[in-house]
mmCIF file of C-alpha atoms in Angstrom:
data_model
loop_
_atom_site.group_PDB
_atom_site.id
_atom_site.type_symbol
_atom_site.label_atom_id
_atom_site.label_comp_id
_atom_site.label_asym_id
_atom_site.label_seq_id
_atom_site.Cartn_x
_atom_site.Cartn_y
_atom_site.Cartn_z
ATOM 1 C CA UNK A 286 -65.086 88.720 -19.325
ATOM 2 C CA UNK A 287 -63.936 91.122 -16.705
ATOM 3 C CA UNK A 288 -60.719 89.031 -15.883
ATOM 4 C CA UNK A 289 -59.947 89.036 -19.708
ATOM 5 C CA UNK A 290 -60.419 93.208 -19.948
ATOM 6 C CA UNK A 291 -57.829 93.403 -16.903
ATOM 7 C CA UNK A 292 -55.779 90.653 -18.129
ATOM 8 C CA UNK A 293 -55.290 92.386 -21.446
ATOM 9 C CA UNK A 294 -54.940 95.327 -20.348
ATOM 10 C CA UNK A 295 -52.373 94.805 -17.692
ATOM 11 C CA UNK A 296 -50.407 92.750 -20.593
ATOM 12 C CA UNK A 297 -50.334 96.239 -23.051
ATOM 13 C CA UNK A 298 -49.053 97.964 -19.899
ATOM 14 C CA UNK A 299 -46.290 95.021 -19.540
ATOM 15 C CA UNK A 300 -45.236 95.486 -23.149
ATOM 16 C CA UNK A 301 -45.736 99.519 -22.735
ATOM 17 C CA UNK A 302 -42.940 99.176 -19.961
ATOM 18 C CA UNK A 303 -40.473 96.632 -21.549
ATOM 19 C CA UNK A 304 -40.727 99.058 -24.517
ATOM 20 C CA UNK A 305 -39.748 102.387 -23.200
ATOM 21 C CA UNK A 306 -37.324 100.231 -20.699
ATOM 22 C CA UNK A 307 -35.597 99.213 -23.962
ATOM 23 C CA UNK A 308 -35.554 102.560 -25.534
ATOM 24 C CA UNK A 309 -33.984 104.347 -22.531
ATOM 25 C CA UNK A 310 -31.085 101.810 -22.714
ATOM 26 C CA UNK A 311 -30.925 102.794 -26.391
ATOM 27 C CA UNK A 312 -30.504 106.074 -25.380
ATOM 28 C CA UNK A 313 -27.115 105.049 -22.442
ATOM 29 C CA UNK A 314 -24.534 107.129 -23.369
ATOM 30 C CA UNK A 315 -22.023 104.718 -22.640
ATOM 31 C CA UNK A 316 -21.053 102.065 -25.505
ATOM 32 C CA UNK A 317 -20.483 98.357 -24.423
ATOM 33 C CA UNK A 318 -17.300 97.256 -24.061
ATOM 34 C CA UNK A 319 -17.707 94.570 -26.913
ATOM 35 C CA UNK A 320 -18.346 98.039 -29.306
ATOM 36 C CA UNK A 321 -15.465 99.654 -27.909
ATOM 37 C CA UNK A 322 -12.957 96.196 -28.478
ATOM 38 C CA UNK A 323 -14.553 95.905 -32.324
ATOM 39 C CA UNK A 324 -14.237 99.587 -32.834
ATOM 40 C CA UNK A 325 -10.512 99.601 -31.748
ATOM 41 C CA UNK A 326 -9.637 96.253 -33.673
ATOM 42 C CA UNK A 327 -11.215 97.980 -36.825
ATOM 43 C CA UNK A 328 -9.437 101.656 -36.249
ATOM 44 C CA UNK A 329 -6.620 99.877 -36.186
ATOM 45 C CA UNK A 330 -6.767 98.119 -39.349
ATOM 46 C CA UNK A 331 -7.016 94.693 -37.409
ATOM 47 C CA UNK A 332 -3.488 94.894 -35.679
ATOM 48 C CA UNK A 333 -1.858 91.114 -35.214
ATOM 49 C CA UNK A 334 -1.983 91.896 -31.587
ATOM 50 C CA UNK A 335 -2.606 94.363 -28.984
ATOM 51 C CA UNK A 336 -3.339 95.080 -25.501
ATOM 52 C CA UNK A 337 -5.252 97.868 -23.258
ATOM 53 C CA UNK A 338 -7.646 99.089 -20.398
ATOM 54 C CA UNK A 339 -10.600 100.709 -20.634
ATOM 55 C CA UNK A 340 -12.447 102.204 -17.419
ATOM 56 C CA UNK A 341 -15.891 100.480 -16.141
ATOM 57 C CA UNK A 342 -16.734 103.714 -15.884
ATOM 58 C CA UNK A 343 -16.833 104.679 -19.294
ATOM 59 C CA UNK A 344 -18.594 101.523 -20.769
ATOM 60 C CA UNK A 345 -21.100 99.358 -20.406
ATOM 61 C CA UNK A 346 -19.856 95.799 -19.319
ATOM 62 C CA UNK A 347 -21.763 93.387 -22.069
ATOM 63 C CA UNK A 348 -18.929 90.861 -21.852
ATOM 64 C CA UNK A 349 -19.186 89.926 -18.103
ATOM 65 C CA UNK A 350 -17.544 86.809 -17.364
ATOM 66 C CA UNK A 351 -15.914 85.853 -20.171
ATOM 67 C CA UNK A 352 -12.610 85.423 -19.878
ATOM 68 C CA UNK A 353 -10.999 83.754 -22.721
ATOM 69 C CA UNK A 354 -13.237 84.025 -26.092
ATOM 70 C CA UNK A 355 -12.631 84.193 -30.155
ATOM 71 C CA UNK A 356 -14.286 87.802 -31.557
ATOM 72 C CA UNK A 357 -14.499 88.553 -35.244
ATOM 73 C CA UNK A 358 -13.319 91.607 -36.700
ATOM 74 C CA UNK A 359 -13.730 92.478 -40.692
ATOM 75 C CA UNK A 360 -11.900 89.605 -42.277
ATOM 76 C CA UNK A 361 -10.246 88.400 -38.676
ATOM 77 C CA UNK A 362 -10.494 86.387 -35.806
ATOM 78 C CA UNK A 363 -8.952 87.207 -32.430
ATOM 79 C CA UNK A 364 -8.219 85.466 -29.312
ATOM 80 C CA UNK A 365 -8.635 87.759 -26.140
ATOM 81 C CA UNK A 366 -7.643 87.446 -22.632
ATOM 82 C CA UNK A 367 -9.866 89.687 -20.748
ATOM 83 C CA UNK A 368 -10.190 90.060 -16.748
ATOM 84 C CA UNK A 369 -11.895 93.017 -14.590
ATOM 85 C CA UNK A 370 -9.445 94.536 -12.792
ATOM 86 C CA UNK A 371 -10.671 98.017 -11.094
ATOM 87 C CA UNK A 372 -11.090 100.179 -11.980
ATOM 88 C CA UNK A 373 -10.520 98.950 -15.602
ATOM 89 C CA UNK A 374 -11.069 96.231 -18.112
ATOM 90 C CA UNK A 375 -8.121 94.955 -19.047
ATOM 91 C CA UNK A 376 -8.375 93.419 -23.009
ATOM 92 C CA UNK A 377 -4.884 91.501 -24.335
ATOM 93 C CA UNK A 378 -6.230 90.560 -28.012
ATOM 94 C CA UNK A 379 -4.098 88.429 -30.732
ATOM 95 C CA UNK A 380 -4.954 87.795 -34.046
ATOM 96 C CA UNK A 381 -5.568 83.738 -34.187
ATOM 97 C CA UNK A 382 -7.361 81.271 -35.875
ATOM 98 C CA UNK A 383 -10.755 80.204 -33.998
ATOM 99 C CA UNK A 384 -10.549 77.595 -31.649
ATOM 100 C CA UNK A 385 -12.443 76.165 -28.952
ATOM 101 C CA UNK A 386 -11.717 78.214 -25.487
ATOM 102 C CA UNK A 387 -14.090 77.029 -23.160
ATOM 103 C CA UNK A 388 -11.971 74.900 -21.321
ATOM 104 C CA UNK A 389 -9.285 78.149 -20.998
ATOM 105 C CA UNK A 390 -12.356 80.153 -20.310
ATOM 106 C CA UNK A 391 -13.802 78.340 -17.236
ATOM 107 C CA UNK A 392 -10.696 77.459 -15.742
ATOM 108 C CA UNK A 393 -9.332 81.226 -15.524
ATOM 109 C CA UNK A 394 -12.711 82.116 -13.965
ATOM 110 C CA UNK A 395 -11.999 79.284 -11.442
ATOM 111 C CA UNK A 396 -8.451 80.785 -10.770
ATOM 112 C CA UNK A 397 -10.199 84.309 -10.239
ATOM 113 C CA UNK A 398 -13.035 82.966 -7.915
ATOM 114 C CA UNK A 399 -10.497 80.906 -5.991
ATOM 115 C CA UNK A 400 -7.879 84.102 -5.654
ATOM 116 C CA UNK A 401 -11.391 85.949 -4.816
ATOM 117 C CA UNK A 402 -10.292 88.349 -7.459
ATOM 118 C CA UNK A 403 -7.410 90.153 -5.534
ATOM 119 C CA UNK A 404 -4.557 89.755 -7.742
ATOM 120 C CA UNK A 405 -6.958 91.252 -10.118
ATOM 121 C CA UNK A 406 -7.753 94.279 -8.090
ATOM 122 C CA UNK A 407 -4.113 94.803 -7.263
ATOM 123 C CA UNK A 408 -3.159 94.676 -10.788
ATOM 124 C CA UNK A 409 -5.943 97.713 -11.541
ATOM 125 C CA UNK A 410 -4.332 99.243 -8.790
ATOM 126 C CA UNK A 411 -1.005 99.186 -10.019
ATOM 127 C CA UNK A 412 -2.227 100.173 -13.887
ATOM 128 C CA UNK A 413 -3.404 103.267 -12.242
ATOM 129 C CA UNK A 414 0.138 103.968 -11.464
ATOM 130 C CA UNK A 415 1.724 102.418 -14.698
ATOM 131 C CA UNK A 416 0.034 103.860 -17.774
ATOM 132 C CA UNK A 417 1.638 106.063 -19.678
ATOM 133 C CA UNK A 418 -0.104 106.413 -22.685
ATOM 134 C CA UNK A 419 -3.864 106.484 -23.697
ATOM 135 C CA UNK A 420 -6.035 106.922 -27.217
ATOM 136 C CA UNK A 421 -9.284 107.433 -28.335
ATOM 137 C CA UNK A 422 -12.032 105.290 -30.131
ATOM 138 C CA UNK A 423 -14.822 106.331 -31.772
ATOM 139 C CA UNK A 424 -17.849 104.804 -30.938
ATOM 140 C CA UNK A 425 -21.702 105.027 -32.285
ATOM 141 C CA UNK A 426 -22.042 106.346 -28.408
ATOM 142 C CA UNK A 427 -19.243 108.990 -29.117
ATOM 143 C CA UNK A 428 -15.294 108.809 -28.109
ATOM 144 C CA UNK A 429 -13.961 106.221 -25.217
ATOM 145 C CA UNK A 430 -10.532 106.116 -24.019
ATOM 146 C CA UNK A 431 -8.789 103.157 -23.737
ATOM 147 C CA UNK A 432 -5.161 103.201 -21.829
ATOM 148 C CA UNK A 433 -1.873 101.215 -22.516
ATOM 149 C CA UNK A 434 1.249 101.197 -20.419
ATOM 150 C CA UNK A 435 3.183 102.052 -23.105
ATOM 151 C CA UNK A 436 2.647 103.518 -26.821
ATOM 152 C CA UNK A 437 2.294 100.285 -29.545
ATOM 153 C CA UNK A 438 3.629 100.889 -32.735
ATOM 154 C CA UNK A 439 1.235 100.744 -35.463
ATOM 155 C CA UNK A 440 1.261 99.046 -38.367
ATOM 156 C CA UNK A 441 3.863 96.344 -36.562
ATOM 157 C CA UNK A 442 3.741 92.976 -37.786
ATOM 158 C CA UNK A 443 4.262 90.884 -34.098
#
């Protein structure tokens, strides 16, 4: 009877802090990047294509790993080419019809592992040097800005 009180108990205190462990991530004040890539998709009226960096610093990295991957926006479905390379996130997206991108996915992870991610860094490096223009998105977290080497023309077809 005893071991049941404590059990119990120390089960409410388990779910006490998973609760308020969850709310305080509620409250980050940085978006994740996935919010950031659908927000900018969708300000842009779902662009055929487009391609920019946003800093680690200023999001929260929900898409860790991934590579190569379909994401739907509104009525659209993307293909992006995504790689970490510091101290940004570097997002190429074009508008394509879904297909299966596992294969792509786990073999440019094996090229990163196998380079041990320093053409990646180097590339970061040079962006730092290379970008030229930058905009904001709006996020449910507030305003993030994302960088581009040069200015895209909106409303472009290709």
């Amino acid at each position: 009877m005893v071991i049941g009180k404590v059990l119990s108990r120390n089960k409410r205190l388990l779910l006490r802090a998973k609760s308020l462990t969850t709310q305080i991530s509620c409250l980050s004040s940085k978006p994740t990047a996935s919010e950031v890539l659908t927000a900018y998709l969708t300000q842009c009226k779902e662009p055929p294509w487009t391609s920019y960096f946003v800093k680690y610093s200023s999001v929260k990295n929900d898409q860790y790993g991934m590579s190569n991957f379909n994401w739907k926006v509104g009525s659209s479905n993307y293909q992006i080419l995504r790689t970490g390379c510091f101290p940004y996130i570097k997002y190429h997206c074009s508008k394509k019809a879904a297909e299966d991108l596992s294969t792509s996915d786990k073999f440019m992870r094996a090229i990163k592992v196998v380079n041990l991610g320093i053409p990646c860094l180097l590339y970061g490096l040079a962006a730092t040097q290379l970008i030229r223009h930058e905009e904001i998105v709006h996020t449910s977290k507030g305003p993030v800005t994302i960088y581009f080497l040069i200015p895209e023309e909106k409303g472009s077809r290709y």
